């Protein structure tokens, strides 16, 4: 198997892990399963056997062509030759529920994840293989060293669970990192409080993670509240001026971002403008 590093190609060759991943998807008959980066099809055959509809999105020209040939006669299987970061799922997905699975290129983990969380229909379950450190960051509790903007951004809108670890020996070529399979369950009702304003706030806050919240709200780009304004807005959502960002759980961030937005923050010069 020749692998293109630029496309993050590390193919999963351990049949036991392949089976465990497909089991974690648990496709039901109303589901469309979307596989990201099927590669040589390590998961694709088993997924096609279990899902009523399978859509597999592969960027690599040669691999996409080989998959198209291989699944040409398979009912309910669509191979999309394209980039998952720009692909519009609405073109293929119907009204039914969507489950996503992928052993993805690690260099684009975060863009893929945030993109999936913006899909409509919102996937009801996402099974992703990620680098172990990324899994630790996503699962970290408030106060943990690994807890940061990515943790809050994802957990504000989804539940994240580490399912099992995968050693580097399960891949060819052997990567220089270990992996973890995650189950991510987006919460549709969480969306009212999320979005750009949350991202601005978490970036500002974790950019100054050792500082107190009142200081951050006074000095971070796009914020610049007066001391009184900062104290008032923090009190309004039950926070103390001296709290630090790393102790706030995702709902607290959502509330604070909403309270700030009601006062017109972040201002236009903010990081997201
Ligand atoms: N699923 C296969 C497996 O488990 O053996 C391949 C996994 S490999 C880590 C990642 C796959 O994603 C490769 O096939 C690569 O070509 C594909 N890929 C890379 N970037 C992509 C993108 N932006 N959109 C879709 N597929 C991509």
mmCIF file with all atom_site columns, N, CA, C and O in Angstrom, residues 4 8 16 24 37 43 49 58 83 91 103 106 132 156 163 169 174 182 186 192 248 264 271:
data_model
loop_
_atom_site.group_PDB
_atom_site.id
_atom_site.type_symbol
_atom_site.label_atom_id
_atom_site.label_alt_id
_atom_site.label_comp_id
_atom_site.label_asym_id
_atom_site.label_entity_id
_atom_site.label_seq_id
_atom_site.pdbx_PDB_ins_code
_atom_site.Cartn_x
_atom_site.Cartn_y
_atom_site.Cartn_z
_atom_site.occupancy
_atom_site.B_iso_or_equiv
_atom_site.pdbx_formal_charge
_atom_site.auth_seq_id
_atom_site.auth_comp_id
_atom_site.auth_asym_id
_atom_site.auth_atom_id
_atom_site.pdbx_PDB_model_num
ATOM 1  N N  . UNK A 1 4   ? 0.117   8.416  0.846  1.00 0.00 ? 4   UNK A N  1
ATOM 2  C CA . UNK A 1 4   ? 0.460   9.829  0.638  1.00 0.00 ? 4   UNK A CA 1
ATOM 3  C C  . UNK A 1 4   ? 0.400   10.542 1.980  1.00 0.00 ? 4   UNK A C  1
ATOM 4  O O  . UNK A 1 4   ? -0.681  10.688 2.558  1.00 0.00 ? 4   UNK A O  1
ATOM 5  N N  . UNK A 1 8   ? -2.555  12.413 4.841  1.00 0.00 ? 8   UNK A N  1
ATOM 6  C CA . UNK A 1 8   ? -2.678  11.792 6.164  1.00 0.00 ? 8   UNK A CA 1
ATOM 7  C C  . UNK A 1 8   ? -3.009  10.309 6.080  1.00 0.00 ? 8   UNK A C  1
ATOM 8  O O  . UNK A 1 8   ? -3.763  9.788  6.900  1.00 0.00 ? 8   UNK A O  1
ATOM 9  N N  . UNK A 1 16  ? -9.505  -6.573 14.094 1.00 0.00 ? 16  UNK A N  1
ATOM 10 C CA . UNK A 1 16  ? -10.236 -6.465 15.357 1.00 0.00 ? 16  UNK A CA 1
ATOM 11 C C  . UNK A 1 16  ? -10.683 -5.015 15.605 1.00 0.00 ? 16  UNK A C  1
ATOM 12 O O  . UNK A 1 16  ? -11.824 -4.748 15.992 1.00 0.00 ? 16  UNK A O  1
ATOM 13 N N  . UNK A 1 24  ? -19.280 0.247  16.736 1.00 0.00 ? 24  UNK A N  1
ATOM 14 C CA . UNK A 1 24  ? -19.604 1.481  17.467 1.00 0.00 ? 24  UNK A CA 1
ATOM 15 C C  . UNK A 1 24  ? -20.563 2.372  16.675 1.00 0.00 ? 24  UNK A C  1
ATOM 16 O O  . UNK A 1 24  ? -21.275 3.183  17.256 1.00 0.00 ? 24  UNK A O  1
ATOM 17 N N  . UNK A 1 37  ? -13.006 9.566  4.354  1.00 0.00 ? 37  UNK A N  1
ATOM 18 C CA . UNK A 1 37  ? -11.702 9.005  4.013  1.00 0.00 ? 37  UNK A CA 1
ATOM 19 C C  . UNK A 1 37  ? -11.669 7.492  4.045  1.00 0.00 ? 37  UNK A C  1
ATOM 20 O O  . UNK A 1 37  ? -10.952 6.893  4.850  1.00 0.00 ? 37  UNK A O  1
ATOM 21 N N  . UNK A 1 43  ? -12.859 -0.044 6.455  1.00 0.00 ? 43  UNK A N  1
ATOM 22 C CA . UNK A 1 43  ? -14.130 -0.086 7.174  1.00 0.00 ? 43  UNK A CA 1
ATOM 23 C C  . UNK A 1 43  ? -15.306 -0.204 6.214  1.00 0.00 ? 43  UNK A C  1
ATOM 24 O O  . UNK A 1 43  ? -16.414 -0.564 6.618  1.00 0.00 ? 43  UNK A O  1
ATOM 25 N N  . UNK A 1 49  ? -22.153 -3.522 4.403  1.00 0.00 ? 49  UNK A N  1
ATOM 26 C CA . UNK A 1 49  ? -22.950 -4.716 4.716  1.00 0.00 ? 49  UNK A CA 1
ATOM 27 C C  . UNK A 1 49  ? -23.993 -4.407 5.787  1.00 0.00 ? 49  UNK A C  1
ATOM 28 O O  . UNK A 1 49  ? -25.042 -5.038 5.828  1.00 0.00 ? 49  UNK A O  1
ATOM 29 N N  . UNK A 1 58  ? -14.018 10.457 -0.338 1.00 0.00 ? 58  UNK A N  1
ATOM 30 C CA . UNK A 1 58  ? -12.566 10.242 -0.429 1.00 0.00 ? 58  UNK A CA 1
ATOM 31 C C  . UNK A 1 58  ? -11.964 11.278 -1.381 1.00 0.00 ? 58  UNK A C  1
ATOM 32 O O  . UNK A 1 58  ? -12.426 11.460 -2.502 1.00 0.00 ? 58  UNK A O  1
ATOM 33 N N  . UNK A 1 83  ? -13.588 16.588 -1.216 1.00 0.00 ? 83  UNK A N  1
ATOM 34 C CA . UNK A 1 83  ? -12.954 17.024 0.032  1.00 0.00 ? 83  UNK A CA 1
ATOM 35 C C  . UNK A 1 83  ? -14.048 17.191 1.094  1.00 0.00 ? 83  UNK A C  1
ATOM 36 O O  . UNK A 1 83  ? -14.963 17.994 0.912  1.00 0.00 ? 83  UNK A O  1
ATOM 37 N N  . UNK A 1 91  ? -26.598 17.701 -0.429 1.00 0.00 ? 91  UNK A N  1
ATOM 38 C CA . UNK A 1 91  ? -26.805 17.216 -1.789 1.00 0.00 ? 91  UNK A CA 1
ATOM 39 C C  . UNK A 1 91  ? -27.124 15.716 -1.800 1.00 0.00 ? 91  UNK A C  1
ATOM 40 O O  . UNK A 1 91  ? -27.777 15.224 -2.705 1.00 0.00 ? 91  UNK A O  1
ATOM 41 N N  . UNK A 1 103 ? -11.707 7.135  10.033 1.00 0.00 ? 103 UNK A N  1
ATOM 42 C CA . UNK A 1 103 ? -10.315 7.150  10.460 1.00 0.00 ? 103 UNK A CA 1
ATOM 43 C C  . UNK A 1 103 ? -9.723  8.266  9.618  1.00 0.00 ? 103 UNK A C  1
ATOM 44 O O  . UNK A 1 103 ? -9.419  8.074  8.452  1.00 0.00 ? 103 UNK A O  1
ATOM 45 N N  . UNK A 1 106 ? -5.083  13.130 10.493 1.00 0.00 ? 106 UNK A N  1
ATOM 46 C CA . UNK A 1 106 ? -4.972  13.839 11.773 1.00 0.00 ? 106 UNK A CA 1
ATOM 47 C C  . UNK A 1 106 ? -4.636  15.321 11.635 1.00 0.00 ? 106 UNK A C  1
ATOM 48 O O  . UNK A 1 106 ? -4.951  16.100 12.520 1.00 0.00 ? 106 UNK A O  1
ATOM 49 N N  . UNK A 1 132 ? -4.353  10.418 20.121 1.00 0.00 ? 132 UNK A N  1
ATOM 50 C CA . UNK A 1 132 ? -4.724  10.249 21.532 1.00 0.00 ? 132 UNK A CA 1
ATOM 51 C C  . UNK A 1 132 ? -4.734  11.569 22.303 1.00 0.00 ? 132 UNK A C  1
ATOM 52 O O  . UNK A 1 132 ? -5.614  11.822 23.127 1.00 0.00 ? 132 UNK A O  1
ATOM 53 N N  . UNK A 1 156 ? -19.614 22.205 24.097 1.00 0.00 ? 156 UNK A N  1
ATOM 54 C CA . UNK A 1 156 ? -20.777 23.083 24.227 1.00 0.00 ? 156 UNK A CA 1
ATOM 55 C C  . UNK A 1 156 ? -21.934 22.547 23.393 1.00 0.00 ? 156 UNK A C  1
ATOM 56 O O  . UNK A 1 156 ? -23.093 22.819 23.684 1.00 0.00 ? 156 UNK A O  1
ATOM 57 N N  . UNK A 1 163 ? -13.970 5.807  23.526 1.00 0.00 ? 163 UNK A N  1
ATOM 58 C CA . UNK A 1 163 ? -14.426 4.409  23.486 1.00 0.00 ? 163 UNK A CA 1
ATOM 59 C C  . UNK A 1 163 ? -13.279 3.437  23.737 1.00 0.00 ? 163 UNK A C  1
ATOM 60 O O  . UNK A 1 163 ? -13.373 2.576  24.597 1.00 0.00 ? 163 UNK A O  1
ATOM 61 N N  . UNK A 1 169 ? 0.677   0.334  16.072 1.00 0.00 ? 169 UNK A N  1
ATOM 62 C CA . UNK A 1 169 ? 0.932   -0.862 15.279 1.00 0.00 ? 169 UNK A CA 1
ATOM 63 C C  . UNK A 1 169 ? -0.265  -1.329 14.458 1.00 0.00 ? 169 UNK A C  1
ATOM 64 O O  . UNK A 1 169 ? -0.133  -2.197 13.591 1.00 0.00 ? 169 UNK A O  1
ATOM 65 N N  . UNK A 1 174 ? 3.206   2.731  9.842  1.00 0.00 ? 174 UNK A N  1
ATOM 66 C CA . UNK A 1 174 ? 3.047   2.933  11.276 1.00 0.00 ? 174 UNK A CA 1
ATOM 67 C C  . UNK A 1 174 ? 3.257   4.421  11.591 1.00 0.00 ? 174 UNK A C  1
ATOM 68 O O  . UNK A 1 174 ? 4.298   4.976  11.257 1.00 0.00 ? 174 UNK A O  1
ATOM 69 N N  . UNK A 1 182 ? -13.331 7.910  19.374 1.00 0.00 ? 182 UNK A N  1
ATOM 70 C CA . UNK A 1 182 ? -14.290 8.714  20.137 1.00 0.00 ? 182 UNK A CA 1
ATOM 71 C C  . UNK A 1 182 ? -15.708 8.499  19.636 1.00 0.00 ? 182 UNK A C  1
ATOM 72 O O  . UNK A 1 182 ? -15.914 8.294  18.435 1.00 0.00 ? 182 UNK A O  1
ATOM 73 N N  . UNK A 1 186 ? -23.750 14.916 19.007 1.00 0.00 ? 186 UNK A N  1
ATOM 74 C CA . UNK A 1 186 ? -24.167 16.324 18.995 1.00 0.00 ? 186 UNK A CA 1
ATOM 75 C C  . UNK A 1 186 ? -25.523 16.493 19.657 1.00 0.00 ? 186 UNK A C  1
ATOM 76 O O  . UNK A 1 186 ? -26.390 15.621 19.549 1.00 0.00 ? 186 UNK A O  1
ATOM 77 N N  . UNK A 1 192 ? -28.595 26.809 20.244 1.00 0.00 ? 192 UNK A N  1
ATOM 78 C CA . UNK A 1 192 ? -29.075 28.164 20.499 1.00 0.00 ? 192 UNK A CA 1
ATOM 79 C C  . UNK A 1 192 ? -27.994 29.005 21.177 1.00 0.00 ? 192 UNK A C  1
ATOM 80 O O  . UNK A 1 192 ? -27.913 30.206 20.963 1.00 0.00 ? 192 UNK A O  1
ATOM 81 N N  . UNK A 1 248 ? -14.257 27.232 34.078 1.00 0.00 ? 248 UNK A N  1
ATOM 82 C CA . UNK A 1 248 ? -15.637 27.372 33.578 1.00 0.00 ? 248 UNK A CA 1
ATOM 83 C C  . UNK A 1 248 ? -16.024 26.160 32.747 1.00 0.00 ? 248 UNK A C  1
ATOM 84 O O  . UNK A 1 248 ? -15.299 25.781 31.824 1.00 0.00 ? 248 UNK A O  1
ATOM 85 N N  . UNK A 1 264 ? -23.227 43.822 23.118 1.00 0.00 ? 264 UNK A N  1
ATOM 86 C CA . UNK A 1 264 ? -22.502 44.212 21.902 1.00 0.00 ? 264 UNK A CA 1
ATOM 87 C C  . UNK A 1 264 ? -21.059 43.752 21.843 1.00 0.00 ? 264 UNK A C  1
ATOM 88 O O  . UNK A 1 264 ? -20.264 44.263 21.045 1.00 0.00 ? 264 UNK A O  1
ATOM 89 N N  . UNK A 1 271 ? -11.480 39.035 17.147 1.00 0.00 ? 271 UNK A N  1
ATOM 90 C CA . UNK A 1 271 ? -10.792 38.041 16.323 1.00 0.00 ? 271 UNK A CA 1
ATOM 91 C C  . UNK A 1 271 ? -11.674 37.438 15.238 1.00 0.00 ? 271 UNK A C  1
ATOM 92 O O  . UNK A 1 271 ? -11.172 36.963 14.231 1.00 0.00 ? 271 UNK A O  1
#
